[in-house]
XYZ file of C-alpha atoms in Angstrom:
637
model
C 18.765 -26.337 9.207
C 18.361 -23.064 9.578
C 16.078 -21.288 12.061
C 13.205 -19.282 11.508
C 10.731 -19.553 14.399
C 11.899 -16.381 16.027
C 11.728 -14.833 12.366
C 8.977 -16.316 11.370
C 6.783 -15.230 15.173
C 8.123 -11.785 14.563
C 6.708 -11.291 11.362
C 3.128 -12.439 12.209
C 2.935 -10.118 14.672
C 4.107 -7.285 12.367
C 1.710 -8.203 9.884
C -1.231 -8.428 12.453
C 0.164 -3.842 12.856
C -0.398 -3.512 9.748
C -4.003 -4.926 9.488
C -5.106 -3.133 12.810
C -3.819 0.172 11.224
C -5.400 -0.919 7.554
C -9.048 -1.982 9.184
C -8.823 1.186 11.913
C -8.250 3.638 8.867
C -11.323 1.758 6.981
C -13.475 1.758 9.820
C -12.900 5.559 10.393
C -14.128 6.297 6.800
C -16.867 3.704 6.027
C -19.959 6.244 6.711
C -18.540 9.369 4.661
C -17.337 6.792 1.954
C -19.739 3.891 2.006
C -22.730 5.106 3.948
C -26.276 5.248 2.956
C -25.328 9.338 2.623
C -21.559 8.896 1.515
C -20.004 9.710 -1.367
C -20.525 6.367 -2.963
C -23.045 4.336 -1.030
C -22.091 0.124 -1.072
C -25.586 -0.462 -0.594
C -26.296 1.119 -4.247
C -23.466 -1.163 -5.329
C -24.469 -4.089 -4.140
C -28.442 -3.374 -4.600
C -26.861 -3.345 -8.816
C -26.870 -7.379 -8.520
C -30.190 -8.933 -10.124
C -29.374 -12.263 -9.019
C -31.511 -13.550 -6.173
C -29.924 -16.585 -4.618
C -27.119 -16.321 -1.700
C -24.599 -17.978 -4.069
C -24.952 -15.813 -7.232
C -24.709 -13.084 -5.691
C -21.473 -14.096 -3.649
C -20.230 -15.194 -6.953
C -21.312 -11.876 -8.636
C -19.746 -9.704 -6.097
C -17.296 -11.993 -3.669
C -18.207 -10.596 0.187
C -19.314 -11.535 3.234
C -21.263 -8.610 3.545
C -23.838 -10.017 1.477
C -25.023 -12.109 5.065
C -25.718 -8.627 6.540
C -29.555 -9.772 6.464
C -28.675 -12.844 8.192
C -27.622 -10.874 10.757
C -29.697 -8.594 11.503
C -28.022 -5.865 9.633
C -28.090 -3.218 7.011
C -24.865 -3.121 4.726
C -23.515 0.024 6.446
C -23.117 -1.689 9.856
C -22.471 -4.623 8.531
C -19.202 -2.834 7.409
C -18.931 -1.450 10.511
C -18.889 -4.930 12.246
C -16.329 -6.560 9.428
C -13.988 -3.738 10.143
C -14.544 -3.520 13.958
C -14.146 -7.730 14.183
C -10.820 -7.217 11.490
C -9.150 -4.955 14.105
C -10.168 -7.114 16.972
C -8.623 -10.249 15.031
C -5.521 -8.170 14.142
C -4.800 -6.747 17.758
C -4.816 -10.177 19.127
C -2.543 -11.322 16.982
C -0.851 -8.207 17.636
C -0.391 -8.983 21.654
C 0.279 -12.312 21.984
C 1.942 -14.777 19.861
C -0.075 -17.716 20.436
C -3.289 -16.744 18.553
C -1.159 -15.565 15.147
C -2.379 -18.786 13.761
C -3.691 -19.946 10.113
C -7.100 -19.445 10.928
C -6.467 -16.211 12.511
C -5.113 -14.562 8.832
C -7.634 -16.367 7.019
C -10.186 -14.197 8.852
C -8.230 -10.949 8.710
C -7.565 -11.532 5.089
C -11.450 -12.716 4.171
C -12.807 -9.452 5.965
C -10.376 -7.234 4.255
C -11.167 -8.278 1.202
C -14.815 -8.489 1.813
C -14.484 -4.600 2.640
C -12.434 -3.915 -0.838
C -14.994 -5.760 -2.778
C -17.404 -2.949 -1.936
C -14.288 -0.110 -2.068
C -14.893 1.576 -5.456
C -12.296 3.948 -6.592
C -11.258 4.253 -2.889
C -8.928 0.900 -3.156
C -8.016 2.102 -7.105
C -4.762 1.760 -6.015
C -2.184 -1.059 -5.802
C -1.462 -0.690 -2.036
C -4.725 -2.256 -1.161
C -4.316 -5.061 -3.550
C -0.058 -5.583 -2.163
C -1.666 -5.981 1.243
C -4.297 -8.938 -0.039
C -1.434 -10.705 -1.879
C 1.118 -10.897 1.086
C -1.749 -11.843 3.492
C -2.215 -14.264 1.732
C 1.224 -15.122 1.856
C 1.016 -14.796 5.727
C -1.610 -17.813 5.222
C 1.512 -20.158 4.446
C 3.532 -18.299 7.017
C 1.523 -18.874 9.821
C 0.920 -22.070 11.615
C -2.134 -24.432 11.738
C -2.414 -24.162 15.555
C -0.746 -22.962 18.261
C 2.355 -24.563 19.620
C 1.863 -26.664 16.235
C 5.218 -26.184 15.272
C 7.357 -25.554 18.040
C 10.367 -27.061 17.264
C 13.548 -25.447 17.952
C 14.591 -24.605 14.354
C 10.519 -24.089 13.315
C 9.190 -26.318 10.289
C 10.810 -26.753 6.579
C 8.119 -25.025 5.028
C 9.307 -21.820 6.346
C 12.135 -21.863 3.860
C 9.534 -22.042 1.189
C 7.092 -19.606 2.384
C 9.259 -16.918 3.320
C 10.524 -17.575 -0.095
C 7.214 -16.704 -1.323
C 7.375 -13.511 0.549
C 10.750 -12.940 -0.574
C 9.500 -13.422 -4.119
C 6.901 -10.583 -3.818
C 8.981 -8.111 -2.417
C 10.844 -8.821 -5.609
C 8.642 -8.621 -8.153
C 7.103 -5.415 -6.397
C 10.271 -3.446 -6.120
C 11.235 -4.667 -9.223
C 7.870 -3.748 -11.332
C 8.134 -0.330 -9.947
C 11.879 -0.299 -10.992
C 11.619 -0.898 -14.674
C 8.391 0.765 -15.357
C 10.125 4.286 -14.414
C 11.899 3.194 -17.759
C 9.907 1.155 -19.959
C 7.288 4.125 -19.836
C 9.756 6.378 -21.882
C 9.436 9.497 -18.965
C 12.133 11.823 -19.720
C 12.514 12.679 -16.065
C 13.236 9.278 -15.167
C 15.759 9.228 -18.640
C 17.813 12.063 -17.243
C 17.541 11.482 -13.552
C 16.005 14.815 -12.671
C 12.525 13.025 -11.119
C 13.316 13.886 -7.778
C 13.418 17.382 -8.392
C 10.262 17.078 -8.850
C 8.684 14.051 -7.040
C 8.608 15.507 -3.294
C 6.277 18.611 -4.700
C 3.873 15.769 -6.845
C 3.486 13.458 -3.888
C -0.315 12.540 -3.313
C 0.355 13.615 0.184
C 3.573 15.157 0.977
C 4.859 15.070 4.310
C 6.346 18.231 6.306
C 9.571 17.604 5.297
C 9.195 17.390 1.712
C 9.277 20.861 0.898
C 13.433 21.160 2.576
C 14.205 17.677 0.381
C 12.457 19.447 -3.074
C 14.988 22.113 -2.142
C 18.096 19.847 -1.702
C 21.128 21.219 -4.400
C 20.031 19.165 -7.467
C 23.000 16.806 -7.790
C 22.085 15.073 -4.628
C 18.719 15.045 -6.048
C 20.088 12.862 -8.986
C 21.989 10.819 -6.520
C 18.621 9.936 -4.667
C 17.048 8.719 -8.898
C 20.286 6.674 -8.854
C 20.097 4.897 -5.597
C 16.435 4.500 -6.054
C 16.927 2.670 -9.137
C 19.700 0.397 -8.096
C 17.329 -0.060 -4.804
C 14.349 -1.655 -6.853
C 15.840 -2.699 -9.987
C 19.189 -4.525 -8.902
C 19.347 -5.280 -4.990
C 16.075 -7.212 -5.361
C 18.062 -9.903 -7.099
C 20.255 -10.818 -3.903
C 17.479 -11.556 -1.982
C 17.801 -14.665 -3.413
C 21.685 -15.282 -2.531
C 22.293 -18.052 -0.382
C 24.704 -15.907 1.952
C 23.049 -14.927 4.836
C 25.713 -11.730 4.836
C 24.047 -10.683 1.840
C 21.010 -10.925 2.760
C 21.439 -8.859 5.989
C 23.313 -6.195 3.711
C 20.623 -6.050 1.406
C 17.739 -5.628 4.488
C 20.061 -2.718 5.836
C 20.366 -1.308 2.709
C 16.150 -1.701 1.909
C 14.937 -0.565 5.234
C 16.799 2.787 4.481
C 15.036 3.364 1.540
C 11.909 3.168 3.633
C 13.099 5.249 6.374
C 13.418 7.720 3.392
C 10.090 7.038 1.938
C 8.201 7.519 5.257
C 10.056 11.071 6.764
C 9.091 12.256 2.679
C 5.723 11.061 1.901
C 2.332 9.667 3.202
C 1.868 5.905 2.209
C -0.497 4.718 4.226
C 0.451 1.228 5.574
C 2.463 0.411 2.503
C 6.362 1.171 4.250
C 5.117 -0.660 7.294
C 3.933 -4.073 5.421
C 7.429 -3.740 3.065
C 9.385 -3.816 6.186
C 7.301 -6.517 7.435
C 7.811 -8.104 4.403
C 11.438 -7.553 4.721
C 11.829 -9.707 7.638
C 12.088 -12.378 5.393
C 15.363 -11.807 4.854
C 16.455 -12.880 7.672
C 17.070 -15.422 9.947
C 16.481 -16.631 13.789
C 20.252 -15.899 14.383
C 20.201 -12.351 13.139
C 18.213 -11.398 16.486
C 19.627 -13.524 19.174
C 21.791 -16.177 18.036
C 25.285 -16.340 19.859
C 28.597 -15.170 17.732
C 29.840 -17.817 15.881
C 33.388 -18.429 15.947
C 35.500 -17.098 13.471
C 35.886 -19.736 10.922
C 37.380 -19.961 7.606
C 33.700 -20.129 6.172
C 32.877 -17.015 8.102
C 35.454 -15.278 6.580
C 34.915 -16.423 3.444
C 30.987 -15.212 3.490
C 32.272 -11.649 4.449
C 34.643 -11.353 1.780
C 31.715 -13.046 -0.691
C 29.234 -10.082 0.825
C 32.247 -7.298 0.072
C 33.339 -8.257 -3.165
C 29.291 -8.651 -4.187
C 28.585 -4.850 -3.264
C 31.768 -3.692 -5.045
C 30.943 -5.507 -7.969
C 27.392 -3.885 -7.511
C 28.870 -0.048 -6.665
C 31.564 -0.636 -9.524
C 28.384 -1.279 -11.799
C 26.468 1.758 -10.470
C 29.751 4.145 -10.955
C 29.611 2.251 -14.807
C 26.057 2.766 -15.708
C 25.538 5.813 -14.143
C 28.624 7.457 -15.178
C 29.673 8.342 -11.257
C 32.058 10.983 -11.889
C 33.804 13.361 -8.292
C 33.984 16.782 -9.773
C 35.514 18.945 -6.773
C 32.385 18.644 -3.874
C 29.855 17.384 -6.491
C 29.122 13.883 -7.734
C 28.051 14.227 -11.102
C 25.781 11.268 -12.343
C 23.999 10.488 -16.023
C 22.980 7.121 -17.583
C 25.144 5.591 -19.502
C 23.211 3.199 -21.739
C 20.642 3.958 -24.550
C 16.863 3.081 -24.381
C 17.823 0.503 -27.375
C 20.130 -1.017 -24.728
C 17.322 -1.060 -21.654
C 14.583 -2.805 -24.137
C 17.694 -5.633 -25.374
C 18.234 -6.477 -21.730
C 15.375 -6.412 -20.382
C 13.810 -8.437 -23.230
C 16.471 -11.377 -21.974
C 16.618 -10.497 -18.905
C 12.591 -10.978 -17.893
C 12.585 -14.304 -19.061
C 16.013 -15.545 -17.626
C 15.350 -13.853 -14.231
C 11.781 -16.473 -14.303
C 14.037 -19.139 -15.230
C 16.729 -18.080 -12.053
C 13.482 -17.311 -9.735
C 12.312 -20.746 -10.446
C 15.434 -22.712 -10.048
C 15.699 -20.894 -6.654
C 12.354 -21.588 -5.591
C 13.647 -25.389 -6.630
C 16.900 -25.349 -4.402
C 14.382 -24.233 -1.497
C 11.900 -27.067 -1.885
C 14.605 -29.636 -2.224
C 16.319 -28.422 0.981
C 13.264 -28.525 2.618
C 12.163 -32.053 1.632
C 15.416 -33.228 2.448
C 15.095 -32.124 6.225
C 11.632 -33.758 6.098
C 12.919 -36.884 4.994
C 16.324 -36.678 6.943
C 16.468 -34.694 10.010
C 12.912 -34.613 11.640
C 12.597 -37.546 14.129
C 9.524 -39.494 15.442
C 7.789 -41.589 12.437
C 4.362 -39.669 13.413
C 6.008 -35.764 13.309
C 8.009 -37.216 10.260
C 4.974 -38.026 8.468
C 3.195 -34.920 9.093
C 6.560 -32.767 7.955
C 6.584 -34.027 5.022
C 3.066 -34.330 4.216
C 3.090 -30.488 5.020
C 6.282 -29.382 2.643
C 4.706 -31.615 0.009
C 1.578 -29.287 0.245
C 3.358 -26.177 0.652
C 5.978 -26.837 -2.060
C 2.751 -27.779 -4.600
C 0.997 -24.003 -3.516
C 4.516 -22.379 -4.100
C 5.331 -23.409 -7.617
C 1.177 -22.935 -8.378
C 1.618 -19.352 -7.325
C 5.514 -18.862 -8.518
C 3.508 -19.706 -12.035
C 0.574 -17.446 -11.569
C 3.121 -14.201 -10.878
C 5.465 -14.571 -13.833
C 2.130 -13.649 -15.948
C 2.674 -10.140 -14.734
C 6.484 -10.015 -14.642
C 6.042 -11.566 -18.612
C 3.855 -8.938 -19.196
C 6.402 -5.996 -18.560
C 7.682 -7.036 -21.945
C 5.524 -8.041 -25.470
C 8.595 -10.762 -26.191
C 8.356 -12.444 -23.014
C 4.848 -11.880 -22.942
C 3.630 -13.728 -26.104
C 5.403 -16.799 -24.045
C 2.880 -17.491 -21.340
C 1.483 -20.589 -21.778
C -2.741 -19.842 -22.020
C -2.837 -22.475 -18.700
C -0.461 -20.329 -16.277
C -2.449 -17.497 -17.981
C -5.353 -18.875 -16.739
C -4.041 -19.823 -13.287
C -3.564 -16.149 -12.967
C -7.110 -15.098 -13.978
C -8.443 -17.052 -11.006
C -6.337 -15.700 -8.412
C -5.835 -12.396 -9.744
C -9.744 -12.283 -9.219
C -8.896 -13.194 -5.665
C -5.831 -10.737 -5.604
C -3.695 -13.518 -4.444
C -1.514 -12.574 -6.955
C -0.913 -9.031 -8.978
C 0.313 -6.806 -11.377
C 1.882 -3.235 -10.022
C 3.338 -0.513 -10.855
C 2.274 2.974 -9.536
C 4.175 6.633 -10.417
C 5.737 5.186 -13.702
C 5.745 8.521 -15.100
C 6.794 11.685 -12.965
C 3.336 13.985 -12.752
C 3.584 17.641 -11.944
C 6.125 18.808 -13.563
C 5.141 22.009 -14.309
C 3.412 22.548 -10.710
C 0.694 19.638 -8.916
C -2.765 20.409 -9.865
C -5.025 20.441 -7.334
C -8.900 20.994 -7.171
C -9.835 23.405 -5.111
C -13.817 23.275 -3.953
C -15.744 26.795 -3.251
C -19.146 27.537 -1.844
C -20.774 30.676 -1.827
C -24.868 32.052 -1.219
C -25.015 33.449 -4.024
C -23.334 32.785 -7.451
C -21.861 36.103 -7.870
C -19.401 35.348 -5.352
C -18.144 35.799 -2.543
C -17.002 31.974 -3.265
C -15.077 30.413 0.135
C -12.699 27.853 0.208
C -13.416 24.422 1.794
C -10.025 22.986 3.373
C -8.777 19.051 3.340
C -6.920 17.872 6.425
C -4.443 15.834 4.475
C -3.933 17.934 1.059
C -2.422 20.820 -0.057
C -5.142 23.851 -0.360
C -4.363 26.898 2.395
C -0.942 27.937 1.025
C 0.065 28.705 4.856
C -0.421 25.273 6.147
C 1.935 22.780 6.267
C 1.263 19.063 5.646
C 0.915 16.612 8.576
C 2.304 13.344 9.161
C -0.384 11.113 8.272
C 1.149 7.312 7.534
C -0.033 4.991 8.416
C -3.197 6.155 8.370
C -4.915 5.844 4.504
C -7.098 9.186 3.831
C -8.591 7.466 1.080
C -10.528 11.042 -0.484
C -7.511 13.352 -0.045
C -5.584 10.577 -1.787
C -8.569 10.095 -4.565
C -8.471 14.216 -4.997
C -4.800 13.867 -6.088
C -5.969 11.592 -8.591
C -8.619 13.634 -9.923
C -6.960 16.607 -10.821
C -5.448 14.993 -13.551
C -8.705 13.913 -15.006
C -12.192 15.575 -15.700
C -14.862 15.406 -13.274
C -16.753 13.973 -15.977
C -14.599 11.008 -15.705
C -14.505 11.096 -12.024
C -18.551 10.550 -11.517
C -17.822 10.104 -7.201
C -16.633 14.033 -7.390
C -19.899 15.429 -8.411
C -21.747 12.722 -5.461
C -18.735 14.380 -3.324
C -20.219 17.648 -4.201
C -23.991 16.908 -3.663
C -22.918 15.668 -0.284
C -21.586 19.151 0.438
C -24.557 20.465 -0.563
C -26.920 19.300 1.598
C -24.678 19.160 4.600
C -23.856 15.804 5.429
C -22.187 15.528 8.410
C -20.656 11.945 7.862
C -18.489 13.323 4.796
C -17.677 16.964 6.655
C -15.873 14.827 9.366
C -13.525 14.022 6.332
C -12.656 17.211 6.007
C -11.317 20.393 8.176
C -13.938 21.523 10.304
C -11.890 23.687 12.267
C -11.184 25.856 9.174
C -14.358 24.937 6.988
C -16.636 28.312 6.140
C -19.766 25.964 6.122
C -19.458 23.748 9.072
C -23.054 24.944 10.653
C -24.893 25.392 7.159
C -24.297 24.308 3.620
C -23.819 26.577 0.877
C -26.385 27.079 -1.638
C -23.760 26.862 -4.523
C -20.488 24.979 -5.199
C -18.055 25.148 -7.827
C -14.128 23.407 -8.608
C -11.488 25.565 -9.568
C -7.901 24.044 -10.417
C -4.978 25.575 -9.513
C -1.236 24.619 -9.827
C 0.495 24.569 -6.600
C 4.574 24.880 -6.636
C 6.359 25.047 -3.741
C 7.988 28.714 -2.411
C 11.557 29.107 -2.859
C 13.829 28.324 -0.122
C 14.275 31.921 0.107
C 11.081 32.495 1.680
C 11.615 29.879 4.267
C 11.042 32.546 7.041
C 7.972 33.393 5.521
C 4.218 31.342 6.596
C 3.522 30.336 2.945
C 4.259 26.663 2.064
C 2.967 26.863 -1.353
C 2.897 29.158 -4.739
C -0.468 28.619 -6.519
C -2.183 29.879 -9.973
C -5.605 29.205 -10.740
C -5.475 27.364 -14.095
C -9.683 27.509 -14.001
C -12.308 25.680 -14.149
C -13.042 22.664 -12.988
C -16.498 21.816 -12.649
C -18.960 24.702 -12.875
C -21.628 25.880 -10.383
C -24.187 23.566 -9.498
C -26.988 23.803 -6.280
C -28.165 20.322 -4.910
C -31.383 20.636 -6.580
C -29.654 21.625 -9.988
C -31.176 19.511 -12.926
C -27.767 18.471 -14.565
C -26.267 17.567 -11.054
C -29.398 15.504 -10.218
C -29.864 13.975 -13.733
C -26.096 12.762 -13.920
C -26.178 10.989 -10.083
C -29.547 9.711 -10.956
C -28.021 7.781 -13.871
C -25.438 6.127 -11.621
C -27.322 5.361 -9.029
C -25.547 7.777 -6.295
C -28.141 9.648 -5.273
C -29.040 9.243 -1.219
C -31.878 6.940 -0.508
C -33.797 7.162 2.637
C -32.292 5.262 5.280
C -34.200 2.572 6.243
C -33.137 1.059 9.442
C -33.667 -2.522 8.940
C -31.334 -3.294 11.765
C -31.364 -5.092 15.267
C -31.972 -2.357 18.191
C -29.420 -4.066 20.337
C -26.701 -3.898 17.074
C -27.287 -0.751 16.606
C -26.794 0.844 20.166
C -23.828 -1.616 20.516
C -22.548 -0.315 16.922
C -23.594 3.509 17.446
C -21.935 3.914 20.740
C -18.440 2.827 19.577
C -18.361 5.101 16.769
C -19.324 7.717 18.898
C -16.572 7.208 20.786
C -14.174 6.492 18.039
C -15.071 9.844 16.737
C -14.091 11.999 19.538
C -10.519 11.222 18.579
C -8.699 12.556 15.212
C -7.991 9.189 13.030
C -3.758 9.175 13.077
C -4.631 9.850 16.865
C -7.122 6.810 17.127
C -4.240 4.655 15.539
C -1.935 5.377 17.379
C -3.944 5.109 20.693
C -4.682 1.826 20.164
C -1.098 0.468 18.876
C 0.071 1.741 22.460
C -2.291 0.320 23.961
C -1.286 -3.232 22.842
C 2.168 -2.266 23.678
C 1.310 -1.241 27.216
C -0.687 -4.927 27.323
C 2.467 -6.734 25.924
C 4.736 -5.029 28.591
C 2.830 -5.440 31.275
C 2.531 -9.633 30.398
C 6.125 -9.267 29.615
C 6.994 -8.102 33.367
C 4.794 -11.032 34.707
């Protein structure tokens, strides 16, 4: 049997990082986002529900933030106490071992997603919804109780539920993979995407501008291995060779080395390497050396002649070709070629996924039945893998409606029952469909909206600045991960749509307006025009920003920019078409009315006062060192 209690301890308390960074970075943003005065107010949100009994309206809108009244609370501490409590939860867990238990992750993941419920366009993304699905996952990863399942080797429903794991990861990496593709974007076609990817990032890191200006081959190099990284090592996570496995881990948690020093993801690299512990096994962190054996060798020369087959199939399809210092690469198969194989291919990689998830639960049943001892443990083993095997194949079912979906062949043959099964926990984003950055944006420069306020509307207009986006040309781009600015990611969004699409950017605007001070903290104070009074007017322009050339590297100036023009006009906060159009969707302030317990609030007010004395990547990291300065200190004792 093998052993993955080690595994299985180190991944809880990874998972229970990347909730305390997730809930911190929520917390830090829930009055300028979500506050009576924010940009879009939950209480408006949730005030939009016309039923009247407790269990409509959970059933209208699923969140536990509909007992705020119960409490003693309005909705904007109330989201104040689910974050504070989440991070509490999740730096236990993060400290000590013992309380990373079932009901431990059932909390974390019900306040999460209590706080998305109410997240607008501020969760629009699919990083929110990967970190519901694999906490869920960590559900069937964790144990019941502490000291539960102790045993040397762990349970035999760890096989299965790190299979689970392993199964996301999959499907994640390989969704992104084949959408580059099936979405027809030349730049993926012709490998040139990269030339162009570290200048489009949402929020580019402070090295991205010396990788855009890497010599393009190596550029092409990075499409290639990027591909082969989410559309063909996924499939060997599945090998039953632990050598491959371990290859394939080494291999993956380059790629989000990569990712991390060239972009800000939030949490996402964090939870995919968290995820990627699944790959591995009790052994791979302190087991002895095993002799050399005849099956040892033969597992190394299994895991060689894998990879080569892998790299001779890369050199083939991407026509790999050494010409003098400079590896030349193209693709070597037609888009009629792609669509043939992956219209096979999506349903006989289901077929494979489920015969693997098969092998798993028959190994572990077989060590339930054979190798635990004591007829009470027995019974509970078993009892337990029956359980876990039954949730597996329910959600194994539920995700090949997605994976199905990539293609209209494979698609038309979901039965209307697993279609179904998906529904219900899609609505519980236990399960999901992804798939961001199919199609390379900003090819011919980023857009980016630019917001001025001025006195008067003859001018002079002055520039607000963002403390995670591009704006001042001279300023480069902090390190931000993995800490989510969820408005300077929502601005990148934006540009590429009309603000009369984009109804929060106008309530953004209005907030401006009349000063609020809970949405200025989201921005740059230190180099904001109007941090002591408001402007009377403000205004979008949209420029196209391009990075300088690498000949200007000794020069200040990060950034090239053209204004492109308009995009939205001048409004003041008491202008009739700015008033008219928030009116209509509800996002206009409402008084605050402060229906809350005096002894909540001072408790509530006093630690975000002292929260917000410290910059939010500084607040993260604060506290993560502090739970590694309590987890030494135990350690020495």
């Amino acid at each position: 049997m093998i052993s993955f209690r080690y595994t299985r301890n180190l991944f809880l308390r990874a998972f229970c990082i990347v909730y305390l960074f997730a809930f911190i970075s929520f917390y830090i943003q829930i009055p300028g986002l979500y506050g009576d005065h924010g940009i879009l107010p939950a209480k408006s949100l949730l005030e939009n529900s016309k039923h009247k009994t407790l269990s409509a309206k959970v059933h209208y809108q699923p969140t536990l933030l509909w007992l705020a009244p119960y409490l003693g609370l309005d909705v904007n501490y109330a989201m104040d106490v689910l974050a504070l409590l989440g991070s509490f939860l999740a730096f236990t867990g993060f400290i000590s071992q013992k309380f990373c238990t079932i009901p431990l992750f059932a909390g974390l993941w019900s306040l999460y997603f209590s706080l998305y419920q109410v997240g607008q366009v501020f969760v629009s993304n699919n990083y929110d919804e990967f970190l519901l699905e694999a906490g869920f996952l960590a559900l069937l990863v964790a144990p019941l109780l502490p000291g539960r399942r102790k045993g040397s080797k762990g349970s035999p429903s760890d096989s299965i539920s790190f299979w689970l794991v392993r199964w996301l990861l999959f499907r994640f990496l390989l969704t992104c993979g084949l959408l580059k593709f099936i979405s027809g974007c030349p730049k993926w076609w012709n490998l040139s995407a990269f030339s162009y990817y570290f200048e489009s990032l949402p929020l580019p890191s402070p090295l991205s501008w010396y990788f855009h200006h890497i010599p393009v081959w190596y550029l092409k190099l990075f499409a290639v291995i990027a591909n082969v990284c989410e559309i063909g090592l996924p499939f060997l996570f599945f090998v039953p060779i632990r050598a491959v496995r371990i290859t394939s881990f080494i291999i993956q948690i380059f790629l989000q080395i990569s990712v991390v020093l060239t972009g800000n993801y939030n949490f996402t690299n964090l939870l995919m390497v968290t995820l990627l512990l699944s790959l591995l096994d009790d052994q791979f962190f302190y087991g002895r050396r095993k002799p050399f054996t005849k099956w040892t060798f033969i597992e190394k020369i299994v895991n060689i002649l894998i990879y080569g087959v892998v790299f001779l199939a890369v050199v083939k399809l991407y026509s790999l070709k050494l010409n003098g210092t400079i590896i030349e690469s193209n693709l070597d198969f037609s888009k009629d070629q792609f669509e043939f194989v992956l219209k096979q291919g999506l349903t006989i990689t289901i077929y494979l996924g489920l015969l693997s998830l098969g092998v798993s639960i028959l190994r572990a049943l077989s060590i339930s039945l054979f190798d635990v001892q004591g007829s009470g443990s027995k019974l509970f083993t078993i009892i337990s893998t029956i359980l876990y095997s039954a949730i597996a194949l329910l959600l194994f079912c539920a995700s090949t409606v997605p994976l199905a979906s990539l293609h209209s062949t494979s698609n038309s043959t979901v039965h209307p029952s697993v279609r179904t099964v998906y529904n219900r926990l899609h609505k519980l984003h236990a399960v999901n469909q992804y798939g961001l950055f199919n199609k390379m944006v900003g090819v011919d420069g980023r857009p980016e909206i630019i917001l001025e306020g001025s006195e008067n509307v003859e001018g002079p207009w002055l520039e607000y600045n963002f403390l995670y986006k591009p704006g001042n040309v001279n300023h480069s781009l902090p390190f931000v991960a993995p800490y989510s600015p969820r408005l300077d990611w929502q601005m990148f969004w934006a540009a590429y749509s009309s603000y009369e699409k984009q109804p929060w950017i106008l309530s953004f605007a209005h907030r401006l307006l009349t000063g609020r001070p809970e949405v200025l903290v989201l921005l740059d104070k230190h180099h904001s025009p109007f941090s002591q009074k408001p402007p009377k007017y403000i205004r979008a322009a949209l420029y196209k920003y391009t990075y300088s050339s690498w000949s200007q590297r000794s020069q200040p100036s990060w950034w090239v920019r053209q204004r492109v023009g308009e995009y939205f006009p001048a409004y003041t906060k008491d202008s009739p078409a700015l008033v008219d159009y928030l009116k209509a969707r509800n996002l206009l302030p409402t008084p605050t009315r402060h229906n809350v317990n005096p002894v909540w609030k001072q408790i509530l007010d006093g630690i975000r006062y002292i929260t917000g004395q410290l910059e939010a990547t500084l607040l993260l990291w604060s506290v993560f060192t502090a739970g590694c300065a309590i987890i030494t200190t135990y350690a020495k004792k």
